[in-house]
Amino acid sequence: MKSGERDLVILRDIDLAVDSGEALAIVGASGSGKSTLLAILAGLDTPSAGTVELEGEDLFALDEDARAELRGRTVGFVFQSFQLLPALSALENVMLPLELAGRPDAEQAAREVLARVGLAERLQHAPKHLSGGEQQRVALARAFVAQPKLLLADEPTGSLDAEAGREVIALLFDLNRAAGTTLVMVTHDEQLAARCDRTVRLEAGKIAP
């Protein structure tokens, strides 16, 4: 990345493998490169050098359309800012990835996963009529509804109060364990990181020894 006339190095010498079914926490100070690493793992940002393999495919050997197709089939996302579409109801937000994939059972699958996260009575509510904790539950339901093999979570409790954060994290780990999904989570919360199988710490763009 360029900053003026100089190269701005965000990540360097990263060598990281994540086993199928593993829960991995990525921790580090602000600016250490955590979110950039997550975006590269998803194929959303392109590194200046190196490779990322997902399901045996080198993400950056694929064109943008093929990368998006692979991501749509295999990856779910949970963001700090929820990223729900404001014009859609909770049910419609969760149905959306299935509809884009052409699934005929989109509504039934969305209803089932929303019930699992405790929102069976809130299906028709728009995001603005839901609490922050409820919005993140919708985001969890949307992430898991397509049964991804990999879930990427970026500060999933960062916008929530302590009680709502605890509820969301309990749901995240319950859903993840039931689905056998691989989890890679960026967090500042050391207690949350400790719930994962392994923790990687970034310092100035490198994995700390």
PDB file of C-alpha atoms in Angstrom, residues 72-209:
ATOM      1  CA  GLY A  72     -20.156 -17.007  -1.055  1.00  0.00           C
ATOM      2  CA  ARG A  73     -20.066 -20.807  -0.830  1.00  0.00           C
ATOM      3  CA  THR A  74     -17.638 -21.157   2.046  1.00  0.00           C
ATOM      4  CA  VAL A  75     -17.353 -18.011   4.181  1.00  0.00           C
ATOM      5  CA  GLY A  76     -19.659 -16.261   6.650  1.00  0.00           C
ATOM      6  CA  PHE A  77     -18.989 -12.854   8.183  1.00  0.00           C
ATOM      7  CA  VAL A  78     -19.867 -11.139  11.454  1.00  0.00           C
ATOM      8  CA  PHE A  79     -18.876  -7.470  11.761  1.00  0.00           C
ATOM      9  CA  GLN A  80     -18.743  -5.041  14.671  1.00  0.00           C
ATOM     10  CA  SER A  81     -21.173  -2.724  12.863  1.00  0.00           C
ATOM     11  CA  PHE A  82     -23.698  -5.509  12.034  1.00  0.00           C
ATOM     12  CA  GLN A  83     -23.891  -4.572   8.295  1.00  0.00           C
ATOM     13  CA  LEU A  84     -27.631  -5.237   8.062  1.00  0.00           C
ATOM     14  CA  LEU A  85     -29.606  -3.706   5.201  1.00  0.00           C
ATOM     15  CA  PRO A  86     -31.882  -1.099   6.818  1.00  0.00           C
ATOM     16  CA  ALA A  87     -34.717  -1.443   4.297  1.00  0.00           C
ATOM     17  CA  LEU A  88     -35.081  -5.183   4.921  1.00  0.00           C
ATOM     18  CA  SER A  89     -36.677  -6.977   7.860  1.00  0.00           C
ATOM     19  CA  ALA A  90     -34.701  -9.341  10.084  1.00  0.00           C
ATOM     20  CA  LEU A  91     -36.105 -12.270   8.099  1.00  0.00           C
ATOM     21  CA  GLU A  92     -35.254 -10.695   4.746  1.00  0.00           C
ATOM     22  CA  ASN A  93     -31.709  -9.863   5.872  1.00  0.00           C
ATOM     23  CA  VAL A  94     -31.119 -13.503   6.784  1.00  0.00           C
ATOM     24  CA  MET A  95     -32.795 -14.815   3.631  1.00  0.00           C
ATOM     25  CA  LEU A  96     -30.668 -12.629   1.363  1.00  0.00           C
ATOM     26  CA  PRO A  97     -27.517 -14.801   1.020  1.00  0.00           C
ATOM     27  CA  LEU A  98     -29.673 -17.860   0.332  1.00  0.00           C
ATOM     28  CA  GLU A  99     -31.742 -16.012  -2.259  1.00  0.00           C
ATOM     29  CA  LEU A 100     -28.563 -14.832  -3.980  1.00  0.00           C
ATOM     30  CA  ALA A 101     -27.443 -18.468  -4.080  1.00  0.00           C
ATOM     31  CA  GLY A 102     -30.781 -19.530  -5.594  1.00  0.00           C
ATOM     32  CA  ARG A 103     -31.901 -21.600  -2.602  1.00  0.00           C
ATOM     33  CA  PRO A 104     -35.638 -22.409  -2.817  1.00  0.00           C
ATOM     34  CA  ASP A 105     -35.827 -22.954   0.957  1.00  0.00           C
ATOM     35  CA  ALA A 106     -34.473 -19.492   1.851  1.00  0.00           C
ATOM     36  CA  GLU A 107     -37.420 -18.393   3.977  1.00  0.00           C
ATOM     37  CA  GLN A 108     -37.744 -21.638   5.935  1.00  0.00           C
ATOM     38  CA  ALA A 109     -34.001 -21.834   6.634  1.00  0.00           C
ATOM     39  CA  ALA A 110     -33.945 -18.179   7.733  1.00  0.00           C
ATOM     40  CA  ARG A 111     -36.909 -18.673  10.050  1.00  0.00           C
ATOM     41  CA  GLU A 112     -35.240 -21.679  11.663  1.00  0.00           C
ATOM     42  CA  VAL A 113     -31.915 -20.001  12.348  1.00  0.00           C
ATOM     43  CA  LEU A 114     -33.600 -16.833  13.652  1.00  0.00           C
ATOM     44  CA  ALA A 115     -35.550 -19.002  16.067  1.00  0.00           C
ATOM     45  CA  ARG A 116     -32.256 -20.538  17.222  1.00  0.00           C
ATOM     46  CA  VAL A 117     -30.918 -17.101  18.113  1.00  0.00           C
ATOM     47  CA  GLY A 118     -34.094 -16.199  20.005  1.00  0.00           C
ATOM     48  CA  LEU A 119     -35.718 -13.915  17.429  1.00  0.00           C
ATOM     49  CA  ALA A 120     -38.703 -15.974  16.282  1.00  0.00           C
ATOM     50  CA  GLU A 121     -41.007 -13.138  17.397  1.00  0.00           C
ATOM     51  CA  ARG A 122     -38.977 -10.391  15.692  1.00  0.00           C
ATOM     52  CA  LEU A 123     -38.877 -11.638  12.105  1.00  0.00           C
ATOM     53  CA  GLN A 124     -40.632  -8.665  10.515  1.00  0.00           C
ATOM     54  CA  HIS A 125     -38.801  -5.950  12.467  1.00  0.00           C
ATOM     55  CA  ALA A 126     -36.441  -3.635  10.580  1.00  0.00           C
ATOM     56  CA  PRO A 127     -32.950  -3.223  12.067  1.00  0.00           C
ATOM     57  CA  LYS A 128     -33.773   0.240  13.434  1.00  0.00           C
ATOM     58  CA  HIS A 129     -36.475  -1.329  15.599  1.00  0.00           C
ATOM     59  CA  LEU A 130     -34.075  -3.870  17.110  1.00  0.00           C
ATOM     60  CA  SER A 131     -31.592  -3.375  19.943  1.00  0.00           C
ATOM     61  CA  GLY A 132     -27.874  -3.636  19.231  1.00  0.00           C
ATOM     62  CA  GLY A 133     -27.800  -7.129  20.691  1.00  0.00           C
ATOM     63  CA  GLU A 134     -30.756  -8.181  18.562  1.00  0.00           C
ATOM     64  CA  GLN A 135     -29.148  -6.740  15.443  1.00  0.00           C
ATOM     65  CA  GLN A 136     -25.999  -8.746  16.108  1.00  0.00           C
ATOM     66  CA  ARG A 137     -28.147 -11.861  16.580  1.00  0.00           C
ATOM     67  CA  VAL A 138     -29.620 -11.233  13.141  1.00  0.00           C
ATOM     68  CA  ALA A 139     -26.077 -10.854  11.806  1.00  0.00           C
ATOM     69  CA  LEU A 140     -25.116 -14.183  13.418  1.00  0.00           C
ATOM     70  CA  ALA A 141     -28.156 -15.857  11.885  1.00  0.00           C
ATOM     71  CA  ARG A 142     -27.257 -14.447   8.470  1.00  0.00           C
ATOM     72  CA  ALA A 143     -23.662 -15.655   8.859  1.00  0.00           C
ATOM     73  CA  PHE A 144     -24.656 -19.207   9.768  1.00  0.00           C
ATOM     74  CA  VAL A 145     -27.749 -19.702   7.600  1.00  0.00           C
ATOM     75  CA  ALA A 146     -25.741 -20.845   4.579  1.00  0.00           C
ATOM     76  CA  GLN A 147     -23.711 -23.260   6.730  1.00  0.00           C
ATOM     77  CA  PRO A 148     -20.291 -21.779   5.912  1.00  0.00           C
ATOM     78  CA  LYS A 149     -17.126 -23.773   6.423  1.00  0.00           C
ATOM     79  CA  LEU A 150     -15.312 -20.669   7.677  1.00  0.00           C
ATOM     80  CA  LEU A 151     -16.672 -17.864   9.845  1.00  0.00           C
ATOM     81  CA  LEU A 152     -14.721 -14.594  10.025  1.00  0.00           C
ATOM     82  CA  ALA A 153     -15.676 -12.335  12.929  1.00  0.00           C
ATOM     83  CA  ASP A 154     -14.284  -8.814  13.353  1.00  0.00           C
ATOM     84  CA  GLU A 155     -14.798  -7.476  16.900  1.00  0.00           C
ATOM     85  CA  PRO A 156     -18.271  -9.086  17.089  1.00  0.00           C
ATOM     86  CA  THR A 157     -19.060  -7.520  20.493  1.00  0.00           C
ATOM     87  CA  GLY A 158     -17.340  -4.173  19.915  1.00  0.00           C
ATOM     88  CA  SER A 159     -20.604  -2.212  19.569  1.00  0.00           C
ATOM     89  CA  LEU A 160     -22.467  -3.960  22.389  1.00  0.00           C
ATOM     90  CA  ASP A 161     -22.788  -3.447  26.121  1.00  0.00           C
ATOM     91  CA  ALA A 162     -21.346  -6.116  28.401  1.00  0.00           C
ATOM     92  CA  GLU A 163     -24.565  -8.105  28.889  1.00  0.00           C
ATOM     93  CA  ALA A 164     -25.531  -8.122  25.212  1.00  0.00           C
ATOM     94  CA  GLY A 165     -21.933  -8.997  24.317  1.00  0.00           C
ATOM     95  CA  ARG A 166     -21.957 -12.033  26.600  1.00  0.00           C
ATOM     96  CA  GLU A 167     -25.233 -13.248  25.081  1.00  0.00           C
ATOM     97  CA  VAL A 168     -23.984 -12.820  21.518  1.00  0.00           C
ATOM     98  CA  ILE A 169     -20.691 -14.597  22.203  1.00  0.00           C
ATOM     99  CA  ALA A 170     -22.480 -17.514  23.889  1.00  0.00           C
ATOM    100  CA  LEU A 171     -24.661 -17.831  20.785  1.00  0.00           C
ATOM    101  CA  LEU A 172     -21.696 -17.527  18.434  1.00  0.00           C
ATOM    102  CA  PHE A 173     -19.798 -20.353  20.100  1.00  0.00           C
ATOM    103  CA  ASP A 174     -22.931 -22.514  20.422  1.00  0.00           C
ATOM    104  CA  LEU A 175     -23.757 -22.111  16.724  1.00  0.00           C
ATOM    105  CA  ASN A 176     -20.144 -22.606  15.732  1.00  0.00           C
ATOM    106  CA  ARG A 177     -19.778 -25.778  17.781  1.00  0.00           C
ATOM    107  CA  ALA A 178     -23.039 -27.233  16.451  1.00  0.00           C
ATOM    108  CA  ALA A 179     -22.050 -26.531  12.840  1.00  0.00           C
ATOM    109  CA  GLY A 180     -18.386 -27.547  13.173  1.00  0.00           C
ATOM    110  CA  THR A 181     -17.408 -24.298  11.470  1.00  0.00           C
ATOM    111  CA  THR A 182     -13.848 -23.003  11.449  1.00  0.00           C
ATOM    112  CA  LEU A 183     -13.780 -19.673  13.309  1.00  0.00           C
ATOM    113  CA  VAL A 184     -11.251 -16.856  12.906  1.00  0.00           C
ATOM    114  CA  MET A 185     -12.054 -13.934  15.186  1.00  0.00           C
ATOM    115  CA  VAL A 186     -10.384 -10.552  15.621  1.00  0.00           C
ATOM    116  CA  THR A 187     -10.859  -9.182  19.127  1.00  0.00           C
ATOM    117  CA  HIS A 188      -9.380  -6.832  21.719  1.00  0.00           C
ATOM    118  CA  ASP A 189     -11.029  -8.908  24.469  1.00  0.00           C
ATOM    119  CA  GLU A 190      -8.480 -11.253  26.047  1.00  0.00           C
ATOM    120  CA  GLN A 191     -11.197 -13.176  27.916  1.00  0.00           C
ATOM    121  CA  LEU A 192     -13.035 -13.757  24.664  1.00  0.00           C
ATOM    122  CA  ALA A 193      -9.818 -14.839  22.959  1.00  0.00           C
ATOM    123  CA  ALA A 194      -9.230 -17.341  25.749  1.00  0.00           C
ATOM    124  CA  ARG A 195     -12.423 -19.172  24.748  1.00  0.00           C
ATOM    125  CA  CYS A 196     -10.856 -20.032  21.388  1.00  0.00           C
ATOM    126  CA  ASP A 197      -8.615 -23.040  20.778  1.00  0.00           C
ATOM    127  CA  ARG A 198      -5.636 -20.863  19.898  1.00  0.00           C
ATOM    128  CA  THR A 199      -4.587 -17.215  19.976  1.00  0.00           C
ATOM    129  CA  VAL A 200      -2.303 -15.404  17.537  1.00  0.00           C
ATOM    130  CA  ARG A 201      -0.981 -12.004  18.578  1.00  0.00           C
ATOM    131  CA  LEU A 202      -0.041  -9.378  15.997  1.00  0.00           C
ATOM    132  CA  GLU A 203       2.565  -6.751  16.803  1.00  0.00           C
ATOM    133  CA  ALA A 204       3.386  -4.104  14.187  1.00  0.00           C
ATOM    134  CA  GLY A 205       2.074  -6.288  11.392  1.00  0.00           C
ATOM    135  CA  LYS A 206       3.931  -9.465  12.379  1.00  0.00           C
ATOM    136  CA  ILE A 207       2.928 -12.520  14.381  1.00  0.00           C
ATOM    137  CA  ALA A 208       4.530 -12.251  17.803  1.00  0.00           C
ATOM    138  CA  PRO A 209       6.661 -15.214  18.872  1.00  0.00           C
TER     139      PRO A 209
END
